[in-house]
Tab-separated table of C-alpha atoms and ligand atoms in Angstrom:
chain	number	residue	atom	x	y	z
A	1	UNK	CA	2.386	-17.869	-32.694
A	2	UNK	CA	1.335	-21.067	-30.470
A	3	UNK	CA	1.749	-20.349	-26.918
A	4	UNK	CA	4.371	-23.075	-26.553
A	5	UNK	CA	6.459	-21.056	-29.336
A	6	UNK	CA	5.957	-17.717	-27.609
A	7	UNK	CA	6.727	-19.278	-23.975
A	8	UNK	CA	10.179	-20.896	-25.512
A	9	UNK	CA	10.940	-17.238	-27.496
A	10	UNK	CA	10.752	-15.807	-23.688
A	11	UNK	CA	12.434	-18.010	-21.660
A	12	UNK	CA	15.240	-17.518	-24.280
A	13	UNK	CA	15.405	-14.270	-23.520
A	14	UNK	CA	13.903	-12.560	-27.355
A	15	UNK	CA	11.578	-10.257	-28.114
A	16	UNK	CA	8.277	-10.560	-28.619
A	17	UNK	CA	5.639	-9.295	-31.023
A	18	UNK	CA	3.291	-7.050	-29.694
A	19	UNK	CA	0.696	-8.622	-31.762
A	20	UNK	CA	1.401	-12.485	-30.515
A	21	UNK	CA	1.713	-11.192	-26.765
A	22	UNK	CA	-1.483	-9.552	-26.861
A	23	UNK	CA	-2.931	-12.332	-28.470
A	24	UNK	CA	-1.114	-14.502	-25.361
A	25	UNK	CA	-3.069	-12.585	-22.539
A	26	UNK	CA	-6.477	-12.426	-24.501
A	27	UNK	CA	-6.250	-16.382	-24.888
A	28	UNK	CA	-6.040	-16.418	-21.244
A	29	UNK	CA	-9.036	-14.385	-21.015
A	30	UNK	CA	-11.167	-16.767	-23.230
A	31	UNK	CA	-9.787	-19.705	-21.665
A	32	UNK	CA	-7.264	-20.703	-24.598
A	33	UNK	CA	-4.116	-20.481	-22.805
A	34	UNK	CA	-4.250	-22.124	-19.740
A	35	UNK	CA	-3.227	-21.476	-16.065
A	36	UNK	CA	0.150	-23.543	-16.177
A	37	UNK	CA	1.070	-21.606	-19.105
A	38	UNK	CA	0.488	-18.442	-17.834
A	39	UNK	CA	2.404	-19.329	-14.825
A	40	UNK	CA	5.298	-20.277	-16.847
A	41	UNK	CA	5.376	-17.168	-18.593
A	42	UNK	CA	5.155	-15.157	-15.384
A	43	UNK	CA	8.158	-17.476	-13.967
A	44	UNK	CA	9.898	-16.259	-17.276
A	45	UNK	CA	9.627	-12.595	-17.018
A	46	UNK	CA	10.492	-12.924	-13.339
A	47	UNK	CA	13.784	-14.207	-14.708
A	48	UNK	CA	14.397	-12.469	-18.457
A	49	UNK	CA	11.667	-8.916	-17.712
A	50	UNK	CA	9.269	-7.328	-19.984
A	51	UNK	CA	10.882	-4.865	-22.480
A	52	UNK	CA	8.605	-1.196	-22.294
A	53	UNK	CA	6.991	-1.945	-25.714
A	54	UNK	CA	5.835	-5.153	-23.643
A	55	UNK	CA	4.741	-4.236	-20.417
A	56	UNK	CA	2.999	-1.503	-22.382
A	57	UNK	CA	0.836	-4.920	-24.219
A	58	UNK	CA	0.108	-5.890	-20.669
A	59	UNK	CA	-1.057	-3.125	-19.083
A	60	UNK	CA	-3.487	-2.595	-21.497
A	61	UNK	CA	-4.734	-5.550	-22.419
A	62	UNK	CA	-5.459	-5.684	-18.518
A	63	UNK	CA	-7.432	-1.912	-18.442
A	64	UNK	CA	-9.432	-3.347	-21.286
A	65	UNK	CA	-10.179	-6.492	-19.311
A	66	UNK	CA	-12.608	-5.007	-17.418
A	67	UNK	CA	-13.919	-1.535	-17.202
A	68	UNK	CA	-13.473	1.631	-16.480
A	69	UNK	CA	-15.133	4.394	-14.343
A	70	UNK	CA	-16.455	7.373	-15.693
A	71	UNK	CA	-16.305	9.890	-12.372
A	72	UNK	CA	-16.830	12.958	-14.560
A	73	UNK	CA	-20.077	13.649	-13.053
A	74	UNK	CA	-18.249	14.396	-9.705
A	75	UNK	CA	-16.800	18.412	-9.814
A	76	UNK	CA	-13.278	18.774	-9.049
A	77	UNK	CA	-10.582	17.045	-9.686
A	78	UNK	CA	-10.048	12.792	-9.162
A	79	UNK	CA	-6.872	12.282	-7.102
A	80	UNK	CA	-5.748	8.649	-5.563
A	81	UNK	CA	-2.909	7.759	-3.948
A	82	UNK	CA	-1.104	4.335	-4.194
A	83	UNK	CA	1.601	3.110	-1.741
A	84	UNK	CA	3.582	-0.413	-3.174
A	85	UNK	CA	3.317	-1.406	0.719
A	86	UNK	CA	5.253	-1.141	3.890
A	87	UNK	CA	4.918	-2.063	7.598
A	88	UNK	CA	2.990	0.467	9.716
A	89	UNK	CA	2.051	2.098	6.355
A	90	UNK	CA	-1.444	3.321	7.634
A	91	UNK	CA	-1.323	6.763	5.349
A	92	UNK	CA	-4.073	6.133	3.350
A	93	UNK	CA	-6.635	6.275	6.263
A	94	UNK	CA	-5.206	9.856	7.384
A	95	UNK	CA	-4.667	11.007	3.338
A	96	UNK	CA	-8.398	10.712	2.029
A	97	UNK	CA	-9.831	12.574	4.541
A	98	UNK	CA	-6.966	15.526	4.743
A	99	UNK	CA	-6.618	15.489	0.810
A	100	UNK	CA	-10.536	16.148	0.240
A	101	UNK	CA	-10.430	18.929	3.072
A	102	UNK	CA	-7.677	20.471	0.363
A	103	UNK	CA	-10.225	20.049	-2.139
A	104	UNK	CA	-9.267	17.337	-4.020
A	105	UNK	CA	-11.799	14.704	-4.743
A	106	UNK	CA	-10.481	11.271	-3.851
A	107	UNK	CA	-11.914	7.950	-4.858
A	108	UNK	CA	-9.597	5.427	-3.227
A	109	UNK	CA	-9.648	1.682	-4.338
A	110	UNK	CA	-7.273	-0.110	-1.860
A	111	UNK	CA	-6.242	-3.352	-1.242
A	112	UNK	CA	-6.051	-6.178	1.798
A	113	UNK	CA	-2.577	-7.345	3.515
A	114	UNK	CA	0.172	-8.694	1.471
A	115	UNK	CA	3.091	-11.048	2.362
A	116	UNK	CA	4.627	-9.135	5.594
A	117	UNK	CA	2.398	-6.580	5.320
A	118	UNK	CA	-1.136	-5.271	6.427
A	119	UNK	CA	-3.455	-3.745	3.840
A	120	UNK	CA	-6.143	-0.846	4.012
A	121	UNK	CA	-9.018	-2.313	3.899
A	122	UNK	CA	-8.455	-4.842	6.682
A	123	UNK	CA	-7.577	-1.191	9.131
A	124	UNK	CA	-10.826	0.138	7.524
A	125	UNK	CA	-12.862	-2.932	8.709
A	126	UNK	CA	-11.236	-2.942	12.415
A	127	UNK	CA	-14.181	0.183	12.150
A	128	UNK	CA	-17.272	-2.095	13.234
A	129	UNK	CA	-19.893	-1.838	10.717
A	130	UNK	CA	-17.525	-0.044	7.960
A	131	UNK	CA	-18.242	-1.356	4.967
A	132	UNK	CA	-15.710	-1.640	2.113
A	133	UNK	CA	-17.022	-3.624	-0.527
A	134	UNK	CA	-19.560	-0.439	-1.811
A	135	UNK	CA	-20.752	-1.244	-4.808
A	136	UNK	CA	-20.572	1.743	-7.728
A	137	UNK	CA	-23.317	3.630	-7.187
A	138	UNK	CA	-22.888	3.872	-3.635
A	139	UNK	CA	-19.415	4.693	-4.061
A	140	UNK	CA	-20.212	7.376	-6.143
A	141	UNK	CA	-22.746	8.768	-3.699
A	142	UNK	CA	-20.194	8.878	-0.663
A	143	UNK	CA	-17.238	10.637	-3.097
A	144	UNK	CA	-19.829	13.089	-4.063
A	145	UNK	CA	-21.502	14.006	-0.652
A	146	UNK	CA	-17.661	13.731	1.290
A	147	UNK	CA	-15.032	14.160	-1.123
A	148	UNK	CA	-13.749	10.612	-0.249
A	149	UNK	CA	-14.588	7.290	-0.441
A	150	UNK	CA	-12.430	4.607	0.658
A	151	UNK	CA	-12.991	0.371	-1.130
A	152	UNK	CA	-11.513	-2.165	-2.662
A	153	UNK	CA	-11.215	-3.212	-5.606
A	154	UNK	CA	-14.546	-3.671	-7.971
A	155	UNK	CA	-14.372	-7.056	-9.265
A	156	UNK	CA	-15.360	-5.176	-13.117
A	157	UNK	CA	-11.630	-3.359	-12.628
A	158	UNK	CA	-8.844	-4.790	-14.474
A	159	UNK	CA	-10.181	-8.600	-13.979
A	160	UNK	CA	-6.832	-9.784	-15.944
A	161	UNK	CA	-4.732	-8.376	-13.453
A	162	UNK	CA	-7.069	-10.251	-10.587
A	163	UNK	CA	-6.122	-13.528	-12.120
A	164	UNK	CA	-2.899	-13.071	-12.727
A	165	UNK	CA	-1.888	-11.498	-9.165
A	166	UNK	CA	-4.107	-15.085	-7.831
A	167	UNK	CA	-1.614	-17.033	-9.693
A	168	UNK	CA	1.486	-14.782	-9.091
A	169	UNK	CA	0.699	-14.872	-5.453
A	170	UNK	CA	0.928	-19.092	-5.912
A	171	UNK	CA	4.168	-19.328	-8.070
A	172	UNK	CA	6.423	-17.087	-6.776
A	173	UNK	CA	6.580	-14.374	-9.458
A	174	UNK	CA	5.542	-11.543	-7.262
A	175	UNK	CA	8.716	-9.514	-7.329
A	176	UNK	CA	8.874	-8.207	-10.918
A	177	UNK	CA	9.322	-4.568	-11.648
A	178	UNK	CA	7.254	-5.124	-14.926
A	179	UNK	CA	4.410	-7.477	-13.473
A	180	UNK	CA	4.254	-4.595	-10.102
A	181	UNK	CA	4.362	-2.062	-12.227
A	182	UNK	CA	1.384	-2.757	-14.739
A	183	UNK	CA	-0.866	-4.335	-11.848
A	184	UNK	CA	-0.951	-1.199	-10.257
A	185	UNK	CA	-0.898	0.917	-13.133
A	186	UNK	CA	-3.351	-1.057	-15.228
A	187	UNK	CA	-6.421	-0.681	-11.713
A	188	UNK	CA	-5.341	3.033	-11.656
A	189	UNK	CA	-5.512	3.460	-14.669
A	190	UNK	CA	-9.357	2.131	-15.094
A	191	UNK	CA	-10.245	4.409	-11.961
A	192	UNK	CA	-11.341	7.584	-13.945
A	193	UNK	CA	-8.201	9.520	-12.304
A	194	UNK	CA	-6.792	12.897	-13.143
A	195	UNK	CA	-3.782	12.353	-11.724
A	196	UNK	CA	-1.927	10.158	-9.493
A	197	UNK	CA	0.375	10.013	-6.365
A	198	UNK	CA	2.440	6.830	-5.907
A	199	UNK	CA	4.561	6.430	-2.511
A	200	UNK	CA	7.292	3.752	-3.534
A	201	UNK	CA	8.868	2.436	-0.627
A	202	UNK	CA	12.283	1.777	-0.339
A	203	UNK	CA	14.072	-0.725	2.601
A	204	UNK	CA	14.031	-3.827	3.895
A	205	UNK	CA	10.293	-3.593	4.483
A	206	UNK	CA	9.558	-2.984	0.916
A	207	UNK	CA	8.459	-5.358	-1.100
A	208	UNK	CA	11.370	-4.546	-3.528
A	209	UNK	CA	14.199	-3.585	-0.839
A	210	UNK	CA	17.011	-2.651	-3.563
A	211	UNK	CA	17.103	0.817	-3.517
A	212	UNK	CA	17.926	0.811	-7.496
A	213	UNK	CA	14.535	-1.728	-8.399
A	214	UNK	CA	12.613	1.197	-6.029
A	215	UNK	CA	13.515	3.464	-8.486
A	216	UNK	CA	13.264	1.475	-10.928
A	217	UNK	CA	9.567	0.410	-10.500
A	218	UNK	CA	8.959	4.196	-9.663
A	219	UNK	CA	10.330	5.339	-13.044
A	220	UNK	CA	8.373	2.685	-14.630
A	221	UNK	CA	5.026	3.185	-13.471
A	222	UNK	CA	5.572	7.248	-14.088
A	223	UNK	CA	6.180	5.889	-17.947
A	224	UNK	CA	3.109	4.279	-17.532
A	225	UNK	CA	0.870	6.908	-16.563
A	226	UNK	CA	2.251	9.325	-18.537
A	227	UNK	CA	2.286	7.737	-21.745
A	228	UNK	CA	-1.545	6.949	-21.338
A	229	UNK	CA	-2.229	10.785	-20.453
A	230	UNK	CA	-2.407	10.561	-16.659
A	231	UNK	CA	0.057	13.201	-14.538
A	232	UNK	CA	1.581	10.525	-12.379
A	233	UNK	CA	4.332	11.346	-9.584
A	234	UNK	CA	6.247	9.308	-7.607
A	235	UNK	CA	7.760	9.691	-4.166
A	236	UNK	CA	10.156	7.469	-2.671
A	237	UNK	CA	10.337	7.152	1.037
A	238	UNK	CA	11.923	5.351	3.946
A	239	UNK	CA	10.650	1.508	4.748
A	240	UNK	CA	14.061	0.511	6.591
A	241	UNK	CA	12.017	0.938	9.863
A	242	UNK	CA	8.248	0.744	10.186
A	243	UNK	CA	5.996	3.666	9.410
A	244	UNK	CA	4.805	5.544	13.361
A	245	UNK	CA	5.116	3.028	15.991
A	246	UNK	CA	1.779	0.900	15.463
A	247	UNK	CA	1.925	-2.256	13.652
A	248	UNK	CA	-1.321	-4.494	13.627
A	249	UNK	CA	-4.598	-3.666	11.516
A	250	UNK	CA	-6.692	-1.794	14.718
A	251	UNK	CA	-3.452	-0.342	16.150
A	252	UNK	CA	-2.671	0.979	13.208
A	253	UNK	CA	-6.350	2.250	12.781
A	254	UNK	CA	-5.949	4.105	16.121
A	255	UNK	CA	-2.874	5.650	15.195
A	256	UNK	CA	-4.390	7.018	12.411
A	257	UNK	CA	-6.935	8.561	13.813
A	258	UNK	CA	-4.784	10.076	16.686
A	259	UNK	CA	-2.833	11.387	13.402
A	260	UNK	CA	-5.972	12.734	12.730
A	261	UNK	CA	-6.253	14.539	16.155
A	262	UNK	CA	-3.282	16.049	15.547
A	263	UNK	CA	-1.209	13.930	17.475
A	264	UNK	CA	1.389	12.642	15.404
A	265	UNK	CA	3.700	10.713	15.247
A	266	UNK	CA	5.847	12.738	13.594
A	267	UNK	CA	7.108	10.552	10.834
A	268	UNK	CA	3.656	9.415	9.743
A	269	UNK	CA	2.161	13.286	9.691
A	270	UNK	CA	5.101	14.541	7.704
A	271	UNK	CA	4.772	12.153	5.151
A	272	UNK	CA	1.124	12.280	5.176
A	273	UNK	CA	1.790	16.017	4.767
A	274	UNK	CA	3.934	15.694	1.725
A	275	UNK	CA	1.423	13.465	-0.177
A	276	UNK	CA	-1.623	15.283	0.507
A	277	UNK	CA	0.304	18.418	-0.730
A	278	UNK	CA	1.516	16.179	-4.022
A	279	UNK	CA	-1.862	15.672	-4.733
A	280	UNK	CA	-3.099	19.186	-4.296
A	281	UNK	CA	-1.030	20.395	-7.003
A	282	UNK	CA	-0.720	16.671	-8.997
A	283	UNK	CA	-3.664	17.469	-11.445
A	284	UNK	CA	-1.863	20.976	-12.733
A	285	UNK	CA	1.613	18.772	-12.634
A	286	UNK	CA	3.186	21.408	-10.400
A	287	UNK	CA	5.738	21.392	-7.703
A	288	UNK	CA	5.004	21.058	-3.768
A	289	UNK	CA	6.521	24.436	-2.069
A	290	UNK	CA	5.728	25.106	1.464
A	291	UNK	CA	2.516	26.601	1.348
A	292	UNK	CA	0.933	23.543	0.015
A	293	UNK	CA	2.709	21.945	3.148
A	294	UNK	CA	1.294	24.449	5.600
A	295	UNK	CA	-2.459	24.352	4.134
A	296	UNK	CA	-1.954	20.216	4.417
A	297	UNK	CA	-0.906	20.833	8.144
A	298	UNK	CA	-3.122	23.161	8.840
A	299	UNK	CA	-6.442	20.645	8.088
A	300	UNK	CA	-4.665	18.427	10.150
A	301	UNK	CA	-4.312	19.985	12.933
A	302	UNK	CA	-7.777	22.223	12.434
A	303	UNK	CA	-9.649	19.090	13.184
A	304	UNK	CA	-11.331	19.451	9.365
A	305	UNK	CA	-9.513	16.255	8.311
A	306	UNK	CA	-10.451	14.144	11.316
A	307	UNK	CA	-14.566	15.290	10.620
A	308	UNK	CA	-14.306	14.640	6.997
A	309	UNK	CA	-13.077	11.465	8.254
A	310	UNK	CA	-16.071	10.750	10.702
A	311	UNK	CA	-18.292	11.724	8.279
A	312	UNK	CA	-16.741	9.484	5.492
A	313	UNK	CA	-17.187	6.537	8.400
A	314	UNK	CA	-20.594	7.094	9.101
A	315	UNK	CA	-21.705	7.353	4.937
A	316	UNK	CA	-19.368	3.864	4.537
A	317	UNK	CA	-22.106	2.489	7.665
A	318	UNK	CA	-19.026	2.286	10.260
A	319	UNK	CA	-19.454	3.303	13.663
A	320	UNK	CA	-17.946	6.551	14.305
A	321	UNK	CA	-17.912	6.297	18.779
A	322	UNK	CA	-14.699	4.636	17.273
A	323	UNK	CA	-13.342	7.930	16.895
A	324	UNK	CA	-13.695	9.628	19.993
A	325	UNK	CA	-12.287	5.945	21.797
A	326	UNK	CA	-9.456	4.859	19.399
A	327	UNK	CA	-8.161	2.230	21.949
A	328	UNK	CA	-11.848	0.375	20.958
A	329	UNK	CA	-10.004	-0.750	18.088
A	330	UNK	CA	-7.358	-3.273	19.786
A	331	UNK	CA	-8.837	-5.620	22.021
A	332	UNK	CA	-6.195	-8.397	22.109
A	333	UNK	CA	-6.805	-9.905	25.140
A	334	UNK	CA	-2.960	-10.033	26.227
A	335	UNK	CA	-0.156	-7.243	26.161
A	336	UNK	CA	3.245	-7.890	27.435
A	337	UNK	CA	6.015	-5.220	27.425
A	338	UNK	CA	9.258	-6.044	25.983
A	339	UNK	CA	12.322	-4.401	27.587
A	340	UNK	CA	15.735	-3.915	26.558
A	341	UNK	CA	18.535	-6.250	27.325
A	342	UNK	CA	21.087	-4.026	27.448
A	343	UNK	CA	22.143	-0.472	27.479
A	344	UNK	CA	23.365	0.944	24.295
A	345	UNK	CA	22.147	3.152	21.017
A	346	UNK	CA	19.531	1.656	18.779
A	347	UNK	CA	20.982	0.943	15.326
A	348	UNK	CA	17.801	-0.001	13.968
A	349	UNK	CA	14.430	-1.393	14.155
A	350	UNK	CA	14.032	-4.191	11.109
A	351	UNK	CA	10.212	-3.765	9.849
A	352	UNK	CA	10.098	-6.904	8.263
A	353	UNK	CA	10.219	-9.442	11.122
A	354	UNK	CA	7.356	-7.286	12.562
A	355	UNK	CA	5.005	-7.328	9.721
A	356	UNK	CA	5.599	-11.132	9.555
A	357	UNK	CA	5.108	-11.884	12.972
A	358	UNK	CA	1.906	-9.649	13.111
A	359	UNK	CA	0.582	-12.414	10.331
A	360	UNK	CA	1.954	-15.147	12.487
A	361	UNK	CA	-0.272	-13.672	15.624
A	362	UNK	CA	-3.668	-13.610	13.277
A	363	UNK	CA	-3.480	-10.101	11.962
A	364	UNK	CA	-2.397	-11.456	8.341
A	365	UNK	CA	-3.456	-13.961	6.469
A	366	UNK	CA	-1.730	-17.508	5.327
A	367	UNK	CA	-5.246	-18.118	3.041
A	368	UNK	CA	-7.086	-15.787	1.408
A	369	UNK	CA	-10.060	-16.973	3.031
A	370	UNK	CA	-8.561	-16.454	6.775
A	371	UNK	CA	-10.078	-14.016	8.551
A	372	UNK	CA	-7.891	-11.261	10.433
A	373	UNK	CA	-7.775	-10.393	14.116
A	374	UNK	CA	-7.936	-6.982	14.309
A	375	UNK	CA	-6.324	-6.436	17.745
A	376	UNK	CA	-3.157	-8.127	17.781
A	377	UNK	CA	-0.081	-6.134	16.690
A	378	UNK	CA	2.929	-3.979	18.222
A	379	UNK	CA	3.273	-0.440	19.634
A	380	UNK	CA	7.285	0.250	18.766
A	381	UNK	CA	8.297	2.896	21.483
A	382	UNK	CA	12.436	3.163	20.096
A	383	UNK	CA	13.188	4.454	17.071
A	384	UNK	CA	16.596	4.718	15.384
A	385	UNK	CA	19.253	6.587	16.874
A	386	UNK	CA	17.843	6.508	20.270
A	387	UNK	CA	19.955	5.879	23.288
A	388	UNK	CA	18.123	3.016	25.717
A	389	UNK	CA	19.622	1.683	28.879
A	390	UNK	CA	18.839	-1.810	30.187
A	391	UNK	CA	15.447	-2.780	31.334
A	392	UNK	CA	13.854	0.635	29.194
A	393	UNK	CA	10.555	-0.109	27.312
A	394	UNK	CA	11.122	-0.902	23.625
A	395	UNK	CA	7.809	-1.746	22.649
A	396	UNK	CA	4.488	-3.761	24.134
A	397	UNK	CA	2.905	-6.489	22.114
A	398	UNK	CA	-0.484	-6.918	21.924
A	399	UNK	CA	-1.814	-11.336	21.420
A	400	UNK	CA	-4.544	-13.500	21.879
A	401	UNK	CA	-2.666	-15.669	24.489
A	402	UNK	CA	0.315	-15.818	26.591
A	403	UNK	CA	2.433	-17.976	24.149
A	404	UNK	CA	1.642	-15.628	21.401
A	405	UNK	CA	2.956	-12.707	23.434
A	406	UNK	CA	6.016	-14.565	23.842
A	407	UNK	CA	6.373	-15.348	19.973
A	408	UNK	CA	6.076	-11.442	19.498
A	409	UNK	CA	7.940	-10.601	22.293
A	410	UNK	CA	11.146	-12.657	20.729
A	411	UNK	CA	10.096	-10.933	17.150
A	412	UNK	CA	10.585	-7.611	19.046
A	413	UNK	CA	13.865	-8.351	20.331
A	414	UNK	CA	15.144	-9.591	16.923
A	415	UNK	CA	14.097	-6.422	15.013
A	416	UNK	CA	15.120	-3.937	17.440
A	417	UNK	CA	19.180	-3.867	17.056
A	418	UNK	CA	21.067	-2.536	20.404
A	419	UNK	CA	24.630	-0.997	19.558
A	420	UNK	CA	27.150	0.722	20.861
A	421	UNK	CA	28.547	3.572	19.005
A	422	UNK	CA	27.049	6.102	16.290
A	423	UNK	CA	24.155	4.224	14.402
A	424	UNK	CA	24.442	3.807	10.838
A	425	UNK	CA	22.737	6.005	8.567
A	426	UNK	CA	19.251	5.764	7.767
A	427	UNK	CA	17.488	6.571	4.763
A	428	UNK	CA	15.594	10.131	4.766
A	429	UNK	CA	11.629	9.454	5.378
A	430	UNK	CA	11.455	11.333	1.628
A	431	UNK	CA	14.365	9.890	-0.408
A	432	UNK	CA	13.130	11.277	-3.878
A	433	UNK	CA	10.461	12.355	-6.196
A	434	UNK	CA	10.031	11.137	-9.662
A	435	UNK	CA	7.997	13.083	-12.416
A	436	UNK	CA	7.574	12.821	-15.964
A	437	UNK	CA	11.033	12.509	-17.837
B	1	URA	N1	0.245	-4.329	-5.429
B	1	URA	C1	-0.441	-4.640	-6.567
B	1	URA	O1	-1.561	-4.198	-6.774
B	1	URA	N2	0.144	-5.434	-7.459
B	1	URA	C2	1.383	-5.946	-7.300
B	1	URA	O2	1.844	-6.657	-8.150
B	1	URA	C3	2.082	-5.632	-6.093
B	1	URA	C4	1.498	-4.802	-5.185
């Protein structure tokens, strides 16, 4: 079927061969169907989906696209973790570390900031000297000698799904469940796993805010995994608000690392907590029960998790002082503190506004090429339900300049909502978890 055919049998909403769509993406790769066409097809399953049958196509036409890694050589068992993105969401640097001291062996490919929000790799290099672009061998060498190793993404990984998410990121066809689902799946999938651990958020931070498409995507990329022989759970937790209080690549780096210590904050080590038990027992598809908890805590607060993670920064060349002095990691040269205009209850604190004005300070990027200033960002002190009485600290903003202050300051104000009366509900930090069907 001519591209033109199979593009007009989509936008009207029929189904396609399996045969003529794989045929579709594998023109693409050889440079027979071109960009625009691609980009109309995305466009249409933005608007009609991908059946299962044909998101199934996709995601493995995009596996074979590239290759994929062969970790057997490494004892124990290969565990990542994937988060679909939030604001604050710095688990990742606090997982690896505390998931290898449970014995799990975690080779984690992670990605940079995205729309409103900042990515892992970007916290990682607010390290100075860490290095995240190892290339396989030396990847291989840090997983084996630390139980962790933290990169991105190998350019011979899933290359289909690298063009694709260029051109999604240019045409507005991010938000499909389908297109999410097997861009994630299809670079976990190539990553030698034996299991996986997704945390789907869910709230108007998320990148899919609908409670229902959370699931949705959830249930989907369990199908995924599943279906191609990896044990793949999901857990769904709260993005209403952001993730601890520090939002902004270094802050979020320090928090971490005080997470690390021990320290908290409380929201960010229980669901930390939760994960690293989910992918203790992931490989054997069992259930989390409290000891798994309690062993996950434990390394936390033994101080185990925080030297795995010093020792994991020194293998990836960072500088591990960094550690000992977390503040090193912001060094915006302004901070202004933002204080409430009124008395009343706090009825919410919307992480979206935050994440986007922590791109509009320099700590995101507009280009891919832009680079990303590290220290800029916001500590949140409220959180929701709190009562606050006029003039109280909400939060301190950290910017380059004084007129940058004052563009966070006003961000600040807009996502923290004063109220009077009970606040309204919101969502558990662990809505749900979502395993095989
Ligand atoms: N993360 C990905 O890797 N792909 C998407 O499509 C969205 C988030």
């Amino acid at each position: 079927m001519s591209p033109v055919r199979l593009l007009e049998r989509k936008r009207d909403g029929h189904r396609l061969e399996p045969s003529d769509l794989q045929r579709f993406f594998t023109g693409y790769l050889s440079g027979d169907v071109e960009d625009y066409q691609m980009s109309a097809f995305l466009m249409a399953v933005v608007l009609q989906g991908l059946s299962a049958e044909e998101t199934d196509v996709l995601v493995d036409v995009m596996v074979a696209s590239g290759a994929t890694l062969d970790l057997s050589d490494i004892a124990g068992a290969k565990v990542d973790k994937h988060s679909t993105g939030g604001v604050g969401d710095k688990v990742s640097l606090v997982l690896a570390p505390l998931a290898a001291e449970l014995g799990v062996v975690v080779p984690m490919m992670s990605g940079r900031g995205l729309g409103h929000t900042t990515g892992t790799l970007d916290k990682l290099e607010a390290i100075p000297g860490f290095r995240v672009d190892l290339d396989l061998e030396r990847f291989r060498r840090v997983l084996g000698e630390v139980g962790c190793a933290m990169t991105g993404q190998t350019r011979e990984i899933a290359p289909l799904d690298r063009r694709l998410y260029a051109l999604r990121d240019v045409t507005g066809t991010v938000a499909s469940i389908p297109l999410i689902a097997a861009s994630i799946m299809s670079k976990k999938l190539a990553e030698g796993l034996d299991a996986l651990v997704l945390d789907v958020k869910m709230g108007a931070g998320a990148f899919l805010p609908d409670a229902e498409q959370a699931r949705t995507l959830a249930e989907t990329m369990v199908r995924i995994g599943e279906a191609r022989g990896l044990p793949t759970v999901a857990v769904l937790t709260a993005m209403d608000r952001p993730l601890g209080r520090a939002v902004g690549n270094g802050l979020e780096t320090a928090e971490a690392i005080r997470c690390l210590r021990g320290d908290g904050p409380d929201d960010l080590e229980a669901l930390v907590v939760e994960l690293a038990a989910e992918m203790a027992v992931a490989p054997g598809s069992g259930v989390v029960d409290e000891q798994e908890r309690t062993r996950a805590r434990g390394a936390l607060h033994s101080g185990g998790a925080l030297e795995r993670f010093r020792r994991m920064v020194e293998a990836q060349g960072g500088d591990p002082r960094v550690l000992d002095e977390p503040n090193l990691l912001h060094t915006a040269v302004r901070s202004g503190e933002v204080l409430s205009p009124r008395s009343g209850t706090v009825h919410g604190v919307g992480p979206r506004v935050l994440g986007e004005a922590v791109v509009s300070l320099g700590g995101g990027r507009a280009r891919v090429e832009d680079a990303i200033d590290p220290g800029v960002g916001f500590e949140v002190i409220v959180e929701p339900g709190q009562r606050v009485e006029e003039g109280e600290l909400l939060g301190i903003v950290h910017a380059q300049d004084e007129a940058a202050v004052e563009v966070g300051r006003r961000a600040l104000l807009t996502s923290v909502l004063i109220g009077d009366g009970d606040p309204p509900e919101a969502l558990p930090l662990i809505v749900d978890r979502i395993a095989a069907l």
